[in-house]
Coordinates of C-alpha atoms in Angstrom, one line a residue:
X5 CA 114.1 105.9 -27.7
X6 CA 112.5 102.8 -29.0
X7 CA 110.6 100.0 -27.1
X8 CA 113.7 97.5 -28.0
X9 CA 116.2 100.2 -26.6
X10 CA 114.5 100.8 -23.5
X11 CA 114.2 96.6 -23.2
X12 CA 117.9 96.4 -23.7
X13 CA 118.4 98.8 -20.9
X14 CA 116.0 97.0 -18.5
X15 CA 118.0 93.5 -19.4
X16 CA 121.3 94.9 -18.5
X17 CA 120.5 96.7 -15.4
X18 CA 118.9 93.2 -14.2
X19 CA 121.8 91.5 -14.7
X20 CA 124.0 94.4 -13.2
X21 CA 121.2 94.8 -10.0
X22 CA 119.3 91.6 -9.6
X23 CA 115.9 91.7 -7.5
X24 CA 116.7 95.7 -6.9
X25 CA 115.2 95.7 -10.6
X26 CA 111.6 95.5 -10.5
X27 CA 109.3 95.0 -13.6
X28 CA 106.3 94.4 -10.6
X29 CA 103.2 96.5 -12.3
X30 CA 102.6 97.6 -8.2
X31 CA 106.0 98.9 -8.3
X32 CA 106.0 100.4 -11.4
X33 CA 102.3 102.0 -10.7
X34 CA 103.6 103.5 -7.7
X35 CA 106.6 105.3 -9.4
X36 CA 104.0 107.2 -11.5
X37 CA 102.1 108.1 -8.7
X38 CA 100.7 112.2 -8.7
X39 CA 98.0 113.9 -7.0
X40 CA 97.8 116.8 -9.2
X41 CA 95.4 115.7 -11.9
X42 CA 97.8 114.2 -14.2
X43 CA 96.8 110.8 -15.3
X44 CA 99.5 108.3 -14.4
X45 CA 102.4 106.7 -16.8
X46 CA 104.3 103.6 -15.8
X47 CA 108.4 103.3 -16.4
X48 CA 108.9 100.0 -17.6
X49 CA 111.2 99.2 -14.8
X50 CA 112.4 101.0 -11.2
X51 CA 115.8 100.6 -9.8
X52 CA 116.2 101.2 -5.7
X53 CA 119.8 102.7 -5.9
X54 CA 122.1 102.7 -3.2
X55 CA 125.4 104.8 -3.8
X56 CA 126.1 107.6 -6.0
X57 CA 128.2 104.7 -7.9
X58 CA 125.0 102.7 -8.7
X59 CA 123.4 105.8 -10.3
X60 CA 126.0 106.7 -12.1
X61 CA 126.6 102.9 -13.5
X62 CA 122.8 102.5 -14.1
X63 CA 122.9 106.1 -16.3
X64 CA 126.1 105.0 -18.4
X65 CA 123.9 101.9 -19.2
X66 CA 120.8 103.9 -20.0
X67 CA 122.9 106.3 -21.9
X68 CA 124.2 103.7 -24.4
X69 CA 120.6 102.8 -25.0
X70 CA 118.8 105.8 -25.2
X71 CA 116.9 104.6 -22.9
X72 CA 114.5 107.3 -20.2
X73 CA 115.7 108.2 -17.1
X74 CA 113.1 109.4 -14.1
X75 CA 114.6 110.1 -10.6
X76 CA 112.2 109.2 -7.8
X77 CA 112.7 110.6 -4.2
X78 CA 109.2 110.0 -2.4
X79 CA 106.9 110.8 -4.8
X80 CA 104.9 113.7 -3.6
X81 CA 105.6 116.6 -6.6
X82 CA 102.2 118.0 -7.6
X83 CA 103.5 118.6 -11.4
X84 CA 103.8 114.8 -12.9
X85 CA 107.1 114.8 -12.1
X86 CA 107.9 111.4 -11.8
X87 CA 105.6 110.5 -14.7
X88 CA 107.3 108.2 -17.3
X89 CA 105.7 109.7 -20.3
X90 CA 108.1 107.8 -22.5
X91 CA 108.5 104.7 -20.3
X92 CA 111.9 103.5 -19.7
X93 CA 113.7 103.4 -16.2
X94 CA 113.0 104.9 -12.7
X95 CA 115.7 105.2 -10.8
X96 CA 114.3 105.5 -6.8
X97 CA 117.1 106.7 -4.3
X98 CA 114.7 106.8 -1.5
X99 CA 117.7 103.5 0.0
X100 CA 120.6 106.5 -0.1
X101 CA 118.9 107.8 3.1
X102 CA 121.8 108.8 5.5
X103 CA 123.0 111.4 7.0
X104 CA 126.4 111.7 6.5
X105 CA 127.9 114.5 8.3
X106 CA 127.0 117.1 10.9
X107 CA 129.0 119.9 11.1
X108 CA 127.4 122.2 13.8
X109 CA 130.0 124.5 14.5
X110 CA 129.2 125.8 10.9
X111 CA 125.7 125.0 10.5
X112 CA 125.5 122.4 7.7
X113 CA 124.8 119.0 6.7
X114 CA 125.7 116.3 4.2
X115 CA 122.8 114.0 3.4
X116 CA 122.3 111.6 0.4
X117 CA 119.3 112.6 -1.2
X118 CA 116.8 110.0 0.3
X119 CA 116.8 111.6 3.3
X120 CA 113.5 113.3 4.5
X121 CA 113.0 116.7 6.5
X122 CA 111.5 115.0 9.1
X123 CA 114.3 112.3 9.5
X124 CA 117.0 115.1 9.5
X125 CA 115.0 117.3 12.2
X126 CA 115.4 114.5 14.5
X127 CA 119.2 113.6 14.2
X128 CA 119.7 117.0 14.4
X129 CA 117.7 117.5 17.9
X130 CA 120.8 117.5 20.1
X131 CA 122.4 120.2 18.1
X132 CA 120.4 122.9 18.7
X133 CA 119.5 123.0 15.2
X134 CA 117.1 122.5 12.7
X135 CA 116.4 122.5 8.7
X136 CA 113.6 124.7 8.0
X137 CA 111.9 124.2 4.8
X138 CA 108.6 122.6 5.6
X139 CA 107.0 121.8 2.5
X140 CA 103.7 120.1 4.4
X141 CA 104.9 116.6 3.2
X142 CA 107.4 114.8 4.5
X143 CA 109.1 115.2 1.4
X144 CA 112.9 113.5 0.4
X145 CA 115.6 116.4 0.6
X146 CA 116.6 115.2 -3.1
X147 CA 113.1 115.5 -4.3
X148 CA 112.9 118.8 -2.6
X149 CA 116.0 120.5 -4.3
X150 CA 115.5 118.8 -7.4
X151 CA 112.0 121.1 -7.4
X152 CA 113.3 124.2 -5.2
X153 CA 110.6 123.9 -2.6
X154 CA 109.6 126.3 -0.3
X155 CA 106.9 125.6 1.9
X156 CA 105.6 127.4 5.4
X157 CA 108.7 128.4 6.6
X158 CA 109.8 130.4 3.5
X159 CA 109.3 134.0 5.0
X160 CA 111.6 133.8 7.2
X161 CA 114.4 131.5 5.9
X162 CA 113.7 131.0 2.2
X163 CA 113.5 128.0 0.2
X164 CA 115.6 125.0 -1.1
X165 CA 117.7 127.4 -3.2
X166 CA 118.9 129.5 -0.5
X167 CA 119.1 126.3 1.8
X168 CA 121.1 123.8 -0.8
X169 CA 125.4 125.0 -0.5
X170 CA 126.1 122.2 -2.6
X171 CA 125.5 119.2 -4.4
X172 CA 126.8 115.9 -5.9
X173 CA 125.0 114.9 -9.3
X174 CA 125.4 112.2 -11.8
X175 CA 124.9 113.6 -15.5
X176 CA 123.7 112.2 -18.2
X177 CA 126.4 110.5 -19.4
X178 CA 127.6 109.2 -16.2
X179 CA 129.7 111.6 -14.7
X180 CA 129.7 112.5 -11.4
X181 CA 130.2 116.2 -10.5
X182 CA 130.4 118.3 -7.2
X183 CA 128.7 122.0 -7.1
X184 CA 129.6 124.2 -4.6
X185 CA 131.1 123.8 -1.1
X186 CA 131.0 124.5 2.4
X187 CA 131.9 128.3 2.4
X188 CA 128.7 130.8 2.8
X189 CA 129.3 132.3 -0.2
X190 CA 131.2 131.8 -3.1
X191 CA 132.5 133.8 -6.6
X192 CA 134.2 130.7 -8.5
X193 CA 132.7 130.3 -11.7
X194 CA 129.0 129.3 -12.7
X195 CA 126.6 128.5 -9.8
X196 CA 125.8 125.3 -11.0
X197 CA 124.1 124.4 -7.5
X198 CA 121.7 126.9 -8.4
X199 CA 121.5 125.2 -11.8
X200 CA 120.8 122.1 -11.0
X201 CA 118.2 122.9 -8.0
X202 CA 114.9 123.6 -9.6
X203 CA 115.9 121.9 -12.9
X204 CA 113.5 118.9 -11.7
X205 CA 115.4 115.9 -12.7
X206 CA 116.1 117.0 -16.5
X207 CA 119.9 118.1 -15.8
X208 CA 121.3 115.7 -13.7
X209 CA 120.2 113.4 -10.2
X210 CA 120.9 114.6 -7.1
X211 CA 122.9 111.9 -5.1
X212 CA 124.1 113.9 -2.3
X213 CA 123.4 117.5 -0.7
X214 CA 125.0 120.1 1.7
X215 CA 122.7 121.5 3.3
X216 CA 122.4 124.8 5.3
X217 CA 121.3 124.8 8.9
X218 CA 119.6 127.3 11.5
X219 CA 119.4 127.3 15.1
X220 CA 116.5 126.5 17.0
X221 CA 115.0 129.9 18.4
X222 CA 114.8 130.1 22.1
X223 CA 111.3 131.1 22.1
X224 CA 108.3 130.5 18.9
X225 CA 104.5 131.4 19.7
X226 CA 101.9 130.9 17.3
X227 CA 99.1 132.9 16.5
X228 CA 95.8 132.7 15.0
X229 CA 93.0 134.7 13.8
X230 CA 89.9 135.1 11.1
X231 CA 88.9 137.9 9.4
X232 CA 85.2 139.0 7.5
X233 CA 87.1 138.4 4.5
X234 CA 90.0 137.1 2.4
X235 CA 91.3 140.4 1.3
X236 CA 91.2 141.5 4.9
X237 CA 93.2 138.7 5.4
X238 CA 95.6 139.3 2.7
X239 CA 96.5 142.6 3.6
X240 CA 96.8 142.1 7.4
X241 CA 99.9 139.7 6.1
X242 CA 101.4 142.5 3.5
X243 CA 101.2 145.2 6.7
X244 CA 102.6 142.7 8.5
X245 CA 105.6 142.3 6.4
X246 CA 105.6 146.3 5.6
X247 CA 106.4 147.2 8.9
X248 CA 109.2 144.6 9.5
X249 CA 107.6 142.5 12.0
X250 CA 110.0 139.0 11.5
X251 CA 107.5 136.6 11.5
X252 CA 108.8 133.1 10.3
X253 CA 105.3 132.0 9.2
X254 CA 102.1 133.3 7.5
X255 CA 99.4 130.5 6.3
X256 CA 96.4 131.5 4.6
X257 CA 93.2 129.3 4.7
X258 CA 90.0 130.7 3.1
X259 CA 86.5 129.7 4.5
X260 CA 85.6 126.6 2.1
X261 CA 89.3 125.0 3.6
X262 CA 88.5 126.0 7.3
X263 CA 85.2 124.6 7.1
X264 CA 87.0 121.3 5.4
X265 CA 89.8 121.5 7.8
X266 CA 86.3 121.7 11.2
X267 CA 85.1 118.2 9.7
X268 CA 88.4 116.7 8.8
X269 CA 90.6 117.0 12.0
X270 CA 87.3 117.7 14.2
X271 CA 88.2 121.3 15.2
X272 CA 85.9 124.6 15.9
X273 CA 87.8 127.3 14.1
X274 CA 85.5 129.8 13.1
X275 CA 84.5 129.5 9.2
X276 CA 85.9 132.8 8.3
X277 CA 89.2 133.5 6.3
X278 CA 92.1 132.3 9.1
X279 CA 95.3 133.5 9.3
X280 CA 98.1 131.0 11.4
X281 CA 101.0 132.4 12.3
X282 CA 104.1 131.8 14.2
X283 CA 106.6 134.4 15.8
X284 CA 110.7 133.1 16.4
X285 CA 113.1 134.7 18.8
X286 CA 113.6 135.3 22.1
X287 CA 110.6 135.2 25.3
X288 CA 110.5 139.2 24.7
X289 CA 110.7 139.5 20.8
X290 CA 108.7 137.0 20.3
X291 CA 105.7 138.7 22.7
X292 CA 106.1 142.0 20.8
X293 CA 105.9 140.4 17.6
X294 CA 102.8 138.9 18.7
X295 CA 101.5 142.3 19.8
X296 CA 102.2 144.0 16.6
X297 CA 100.6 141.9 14.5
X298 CA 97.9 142.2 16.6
X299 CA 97.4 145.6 16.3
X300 CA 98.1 145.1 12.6
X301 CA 95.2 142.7 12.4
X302 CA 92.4 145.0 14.4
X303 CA 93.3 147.6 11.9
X304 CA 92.3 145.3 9.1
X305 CA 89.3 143.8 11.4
X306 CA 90.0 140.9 12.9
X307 CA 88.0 139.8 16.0
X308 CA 89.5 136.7 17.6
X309 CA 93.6 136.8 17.6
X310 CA 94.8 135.0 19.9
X311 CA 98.6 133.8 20.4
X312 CA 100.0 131.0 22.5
X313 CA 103.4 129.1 22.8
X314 CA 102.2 125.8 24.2
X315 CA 104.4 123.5 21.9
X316 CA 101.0 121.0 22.2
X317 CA 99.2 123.9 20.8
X318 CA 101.3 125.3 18.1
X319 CA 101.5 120.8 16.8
X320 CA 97.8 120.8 16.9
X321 CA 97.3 123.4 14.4
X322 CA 100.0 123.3 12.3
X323 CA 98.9 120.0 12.2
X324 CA 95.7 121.4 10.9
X325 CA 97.0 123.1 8.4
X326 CA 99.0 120.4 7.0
X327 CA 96.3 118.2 6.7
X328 CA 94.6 120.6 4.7
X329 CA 95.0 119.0 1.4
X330 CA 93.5 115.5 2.9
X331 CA 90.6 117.8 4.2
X332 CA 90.1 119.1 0.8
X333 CA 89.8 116.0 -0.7
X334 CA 87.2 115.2 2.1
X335 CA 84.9 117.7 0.7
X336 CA 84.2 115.7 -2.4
X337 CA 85.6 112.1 -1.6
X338 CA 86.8 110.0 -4.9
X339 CA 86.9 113.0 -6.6
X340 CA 89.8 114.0 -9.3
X341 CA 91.7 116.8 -7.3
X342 CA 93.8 119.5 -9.4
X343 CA 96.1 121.4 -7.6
X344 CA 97.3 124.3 -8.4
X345 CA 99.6 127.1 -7.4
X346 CA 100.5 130.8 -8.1
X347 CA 102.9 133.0 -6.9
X348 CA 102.5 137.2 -7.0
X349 CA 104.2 140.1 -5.1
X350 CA 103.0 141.0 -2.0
X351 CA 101.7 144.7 -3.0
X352 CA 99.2 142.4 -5.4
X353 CA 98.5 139.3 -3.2
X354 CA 94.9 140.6 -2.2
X355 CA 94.3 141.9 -5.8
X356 CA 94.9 138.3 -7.3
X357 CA 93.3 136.2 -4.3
X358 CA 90.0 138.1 -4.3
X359 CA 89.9 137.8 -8.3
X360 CA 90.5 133.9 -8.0
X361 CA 87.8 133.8 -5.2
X362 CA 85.6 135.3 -7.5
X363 CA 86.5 133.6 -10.5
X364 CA 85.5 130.3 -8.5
X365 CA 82.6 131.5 -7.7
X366 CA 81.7 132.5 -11.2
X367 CA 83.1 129.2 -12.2
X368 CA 81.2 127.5 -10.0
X369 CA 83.9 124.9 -9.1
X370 CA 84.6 123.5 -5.9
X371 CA 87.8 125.2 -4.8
X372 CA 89.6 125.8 -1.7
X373 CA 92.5 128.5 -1.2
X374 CA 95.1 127.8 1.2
X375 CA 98.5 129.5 1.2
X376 CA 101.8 131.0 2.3
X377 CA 100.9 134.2 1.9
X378 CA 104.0 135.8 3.5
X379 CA 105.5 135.7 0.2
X380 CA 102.5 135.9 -1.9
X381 CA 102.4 132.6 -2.8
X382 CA 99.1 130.3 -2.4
X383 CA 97.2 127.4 -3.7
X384 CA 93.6 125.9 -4.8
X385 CA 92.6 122.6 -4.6
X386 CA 90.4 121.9 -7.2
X387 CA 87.7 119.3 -6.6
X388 CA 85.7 117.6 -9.5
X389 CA 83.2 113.8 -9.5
X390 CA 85.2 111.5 -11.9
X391 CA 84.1 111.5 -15.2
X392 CA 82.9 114.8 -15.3
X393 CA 84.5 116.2 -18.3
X394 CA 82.4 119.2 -18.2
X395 CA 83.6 119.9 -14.6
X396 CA 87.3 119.0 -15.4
X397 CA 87.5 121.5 -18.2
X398 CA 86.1 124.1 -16.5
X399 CA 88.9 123.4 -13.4
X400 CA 91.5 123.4 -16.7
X401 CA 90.5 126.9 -17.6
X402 CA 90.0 128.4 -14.2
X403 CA 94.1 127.1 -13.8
X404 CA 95.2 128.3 -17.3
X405 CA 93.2 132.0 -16.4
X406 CA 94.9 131.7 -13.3
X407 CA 98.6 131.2 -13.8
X408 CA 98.2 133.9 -16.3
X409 CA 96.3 136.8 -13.9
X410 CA 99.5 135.6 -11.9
X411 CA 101.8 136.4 -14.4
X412 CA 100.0 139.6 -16.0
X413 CA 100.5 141.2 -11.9
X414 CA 103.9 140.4 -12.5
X415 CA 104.0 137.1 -10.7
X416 CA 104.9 133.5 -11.4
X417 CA 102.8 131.0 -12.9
X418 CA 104.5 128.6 -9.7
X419 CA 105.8 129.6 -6.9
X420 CA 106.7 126.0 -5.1
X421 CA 105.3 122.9 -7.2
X422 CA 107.2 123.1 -10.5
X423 CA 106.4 122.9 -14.1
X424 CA 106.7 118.9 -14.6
X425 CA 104.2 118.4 -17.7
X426 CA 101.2 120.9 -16.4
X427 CA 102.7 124.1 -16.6
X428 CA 104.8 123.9 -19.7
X429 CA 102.8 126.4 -21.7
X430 CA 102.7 129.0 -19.2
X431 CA 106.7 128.8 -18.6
X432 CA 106.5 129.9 -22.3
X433 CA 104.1 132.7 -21.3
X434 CA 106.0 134.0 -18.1
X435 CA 109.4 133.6 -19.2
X436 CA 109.4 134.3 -23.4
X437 CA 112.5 133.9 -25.3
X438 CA 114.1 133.1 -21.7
X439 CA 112.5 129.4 -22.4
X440 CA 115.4 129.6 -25.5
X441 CA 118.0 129.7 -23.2
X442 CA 116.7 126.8 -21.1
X443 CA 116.4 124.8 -24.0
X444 CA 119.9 124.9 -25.2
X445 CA 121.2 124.4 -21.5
X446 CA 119.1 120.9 -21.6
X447 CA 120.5 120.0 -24.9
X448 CA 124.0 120.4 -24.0
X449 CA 123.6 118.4 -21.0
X450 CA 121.7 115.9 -22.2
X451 CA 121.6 115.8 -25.7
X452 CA 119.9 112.1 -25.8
X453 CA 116.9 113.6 -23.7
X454 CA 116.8 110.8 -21.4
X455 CA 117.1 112.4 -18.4
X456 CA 113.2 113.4 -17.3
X457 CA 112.6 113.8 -20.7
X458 CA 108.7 115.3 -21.3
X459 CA 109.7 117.7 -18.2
X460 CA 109.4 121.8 -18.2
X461 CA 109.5 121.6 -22.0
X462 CA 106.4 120.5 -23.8
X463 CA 107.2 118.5 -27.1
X464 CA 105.2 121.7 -28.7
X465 CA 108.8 123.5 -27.6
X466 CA 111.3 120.8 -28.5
X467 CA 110.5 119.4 -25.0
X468 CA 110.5 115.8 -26.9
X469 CA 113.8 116.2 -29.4
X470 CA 115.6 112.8 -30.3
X471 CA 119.0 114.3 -29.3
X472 CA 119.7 113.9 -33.8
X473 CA 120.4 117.0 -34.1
X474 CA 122.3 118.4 -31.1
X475 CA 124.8 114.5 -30.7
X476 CA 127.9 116.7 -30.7
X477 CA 127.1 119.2 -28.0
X478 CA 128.6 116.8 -25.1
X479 CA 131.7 115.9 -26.5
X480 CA 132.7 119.5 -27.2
X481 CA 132.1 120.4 -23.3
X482 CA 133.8 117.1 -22.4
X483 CA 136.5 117.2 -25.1

C-alpha cells in the first residue's frame, strides 16, 4: 500500500467515473467525519457509487493496486469507522438509495444500502408496516448492517442481525455474492449474512439488503417516570422484563442528561433518573402493560409515572431522547465528546451503572449516561475543553476501566457502536483466542487488507498485515 499505488488507483477510477471522483479536501474531510473522539483521517479520494456494478468495478481496480477501500453510508458510526487511516479510496453509496421491492404479504424489503430508516418508514406507511431498528440517527440501512445496530427498539424486536435475511456484497476482489434469501429461516450452509453483518466494512460492502418487516401495532402508549436514583431505575427495567411485561422500549437517562436534555429542547422533566417507555399491542394489552409496569415502578419508588398514547406526545419525547447526544454536547459547547458504550446482562445492569456513576464522580469528568436499558446496554457521553490533555486521559481511562467492568460482569465491551479503531484492544480482552479466528477469516477474504483496513484489528494484532504472507489464501477458495 504505497502512496504511488494508491495514486494509480485514484487516476484510473477518474477516468473510469469522471466528476463522481472527488479529490475536493471538503469532500474528502467529510468522509472522515466521527463524533466519537477519534481525530479525523482523509482518503485521498471518494467515489459516489451508483450500482452494485460500479462497486464492484471500482474494487477490482483498487484490488490490482493495493490500494484502501472505506465504504461510507451516512457517516454517523461512533467507532472511526469510516476513518482512512491509510488513505486511499472511499467508496460513498449513500446514491444507491432505492427501495427496490416491497413484499408485504411476507414482510420484507429489498433496499440498496443507501437507503435510510426514516426514508423506508415512509414508503412503507401504506403497508401497515414498519422497520424497527431505531438507532437515534437517521442512519443508512448499509451503514447500519455493516455495524449490527440496535438502537431503542431492540427489546422488543432485536437488532440489525435478527432484521437483515439477506444480503448482496462485493468482495475484495470484485466478486459479487448473494447471502441468504427470502425464507424465515434457513439450514444451507454457512450463515454468511450473519458474517458479513457486524463485520464493519473489513469483509465485503453491502450493496443491497433484504430486510425483515413488522406490523404496525394497533395501539403504542408511552410512559414516563423518574426515580431517587439510577439503580432504582435500573432495576425497575430488569423487574420489568422479569415478569414478562412485552414492552418494546426502555430508555434510560441519568440526571446530568435530563437536566441537559431541560435546557436543550426546553422541557420540565424532573432532574431525577427517567425512565421512557413505550408499550405495543392492542387498546387493552397495551393499558395493562402500562399498569404493570407501574406497579413495577412504585415498588422500586417511583413518584411521577405517567403513560399517554397521544401520538404528539409520545414524538415530543422521543424526540427528547434522541436529541440527547446534541444536549450533551450543550453542556460543554466546543468541547471533544467521547462516546462510549457498554453492554452487560440484565441481572448486572444496576451493578455496573451505579459503579460507572461513581467512577465519574471519582473521576471527576463530565459524563452523562443514557441508555437502552432493556437489554442492558447504555452509553456515556464524555465531555472534555479542547486541549485538555489531562482531562482527555482521564476520559481514556474511565472508557478502558469501563469496557473492562463490562466484560469482567460478563458483558460486552460494545453492545451497538462497534470496535472501528477505539475498541480494538478490548476485543482482544473480551473475546481471547476467539480474536485468532477472526483474523484468519479477514485474511482469507481479503488478503491485500484493503478493504477497511485499520478496522477491529489494531496493527498490535496483525490488524495492519501487507497481505505478503497470506497472497495464496484467495485463489485456493476461488480455485
Amino acid at each position: 500500500m504505497t502512496a504511488r499505488a494508491i495514486a494509480a488507483a485514484v487516476s484510473s477510477l477518474e477516468a473510469a467515473f469522471g466528476e463522481r471522483l472527488s479529490r475536493h479536501e471538503a469532500v474528502r474531510e467529510q468522509h472522515s467525519h466521527t463524533v466519537a473522539g477519534h481525530a479525523g483521517q482523509w482518503p485521498d479520494a471518494v467515489l459516489f457509487a451508483r450500482s452494485t456494478d460500479e462497486v464492484a468495478e471500482a474494487v477490482r481496480t483498487c484490488a490490482r493496486h493495493r490500494c484502501p477501500i472505506v465504504p461510507f453510508g451516512i457517516g454517523s458510526s461512533l467507532e472511526g469507522q469510516v476513518n482512512a487511516p491509510l488513505g486511499g479510496v472511499s467508496i460513498d453509496l449513500t446514491q444507491m438509495d432505492r427501495v427496490l421491492a416491497i413484499n408485504a404479504m411476507d414482510m420484507d424489503v429489498r433496499v440498496q444500502p443507501g437507503v435510510t430508516r426514516r426514508q423506508l418508514n415512509e414508503e412503507l406507511r401504506a403497508t401497515g408496516l414498519f422497520f424497527p431498528i431505531d438507532p437515534g440517527a437517521d442512519a443508512s440501512l448499509g451503514g447500519m448492517a455493516a455495524t449490527r445496530a440496535s438502537g431503542t427498539n431492540a427489546v422488543r424486536y432485536g437488532t440489525m442481525k435478527d432484521a437483515v435475511l439477506a444480503v448482496e456484497a462485493v468482495m475484495a476482489d470484485g466478486r459479487v455474492i448473494r447471502t441468504g434469501g427470502r425464507a424465515r429461516k434457513s439450514a444451507a450452509g454457512y450463515d454468511l449474512t450473519r458474517l458479513l453483518v457486524g463485520s464493519e466494512g473489513t469483509l465485503g460492502i453491502i450493496t443491497e439488503l433484504t430486510i425483515r418487516l413488522h406490523g404496525i401495532p394497533e395501539a403504542v402508549a408511552g410512559g414516563i417516570c423518574s426515580f431517587r436514583s439510577i439503580g432504582d431505575a435500573c432495576r425497575a427495567a430488569t423487574d420489568c422484563l422479569l415478569h414478562g411485561i412485552p414492552v418494546a422500549r426502555i430508555e434510560l437517562l441519568d440526571d446530568v442528561q435530563v437536566r441537559a436534555c431541560n435546557a436543550y429542547s426546553d422541557c420540565s422533566l424532573p432532574e431525577q433518573p427517567l425512565l421512557l417507555l413505550e408499550f405495543h399491542g392492542s387498546e387493552a394489552s397495551v393499558d395493562e402493560q402500562s399498569g404493570q409496569f407501574e406497579a413495577i415502578a412504585h415498588q422500586h419508588g417511583a413518584e411521577n409515572f405517567a403513560a399517554s398514547s397521544d401520538p404528539d406526545e409520545r414524538t415530543r419525547l422521543w424526540k427528547v431522547r434522541h436529541d440527547a447526544y446534541w444536549a450533551a454536547r450543550a453542556l460543554m459547547p466546543s468541547a471533544d465528546v467521547t462516546i462510549t458504550d457498554v453492554c452487560v446482562p440484565i441481572s448486572r445492569l444496576a451493578e455496573c451503572v451505579e459503579a460507572t456513576q461513581a467512577d465519574i464522580a471519582e473521576s471527576g469528568i463530565t459524563a452523562p449516561i443514557v441508555g437502552h436499558v432493556g437489554d442492558g446496554n447504555f452509553h456515556c457521553i464524555a465531555l472534555a475543553p479542547k486541549h485538555d490533555a489531562v482531562l482527555a486521559e482521564t476520559i481514556l481511562e474511565f472508557s478502558r476501566r469501563l469496557s473492562q467492568r463490562a466484560i469482567d460482569m460478563g458483558g460486552t465491551c460494545t453492545g451497538e457502536h462497534g470496535i472501528g479503531q477505539g475498541k480494538c484492544d478490548y476485543l482482544l480482552a473480551e473475546a481471547g483466542d476467539a480474536v485468532l479466528t477472526m483474523q484468519a477469516i479477514k485474511r482469507a477474504l481479503d488478503p491485500d487488507n484493503i478493504l477497511n483496513p485499520g478496522k477491529i484489528f489494531s496493527p498490535s494484532q496483525g490488524g495492519a498485515y501487507d497481505g505478503s504472507d497470506s497472497s495464496s489464501a484467495m485463489t485456493a477458495l476461488t480455485s
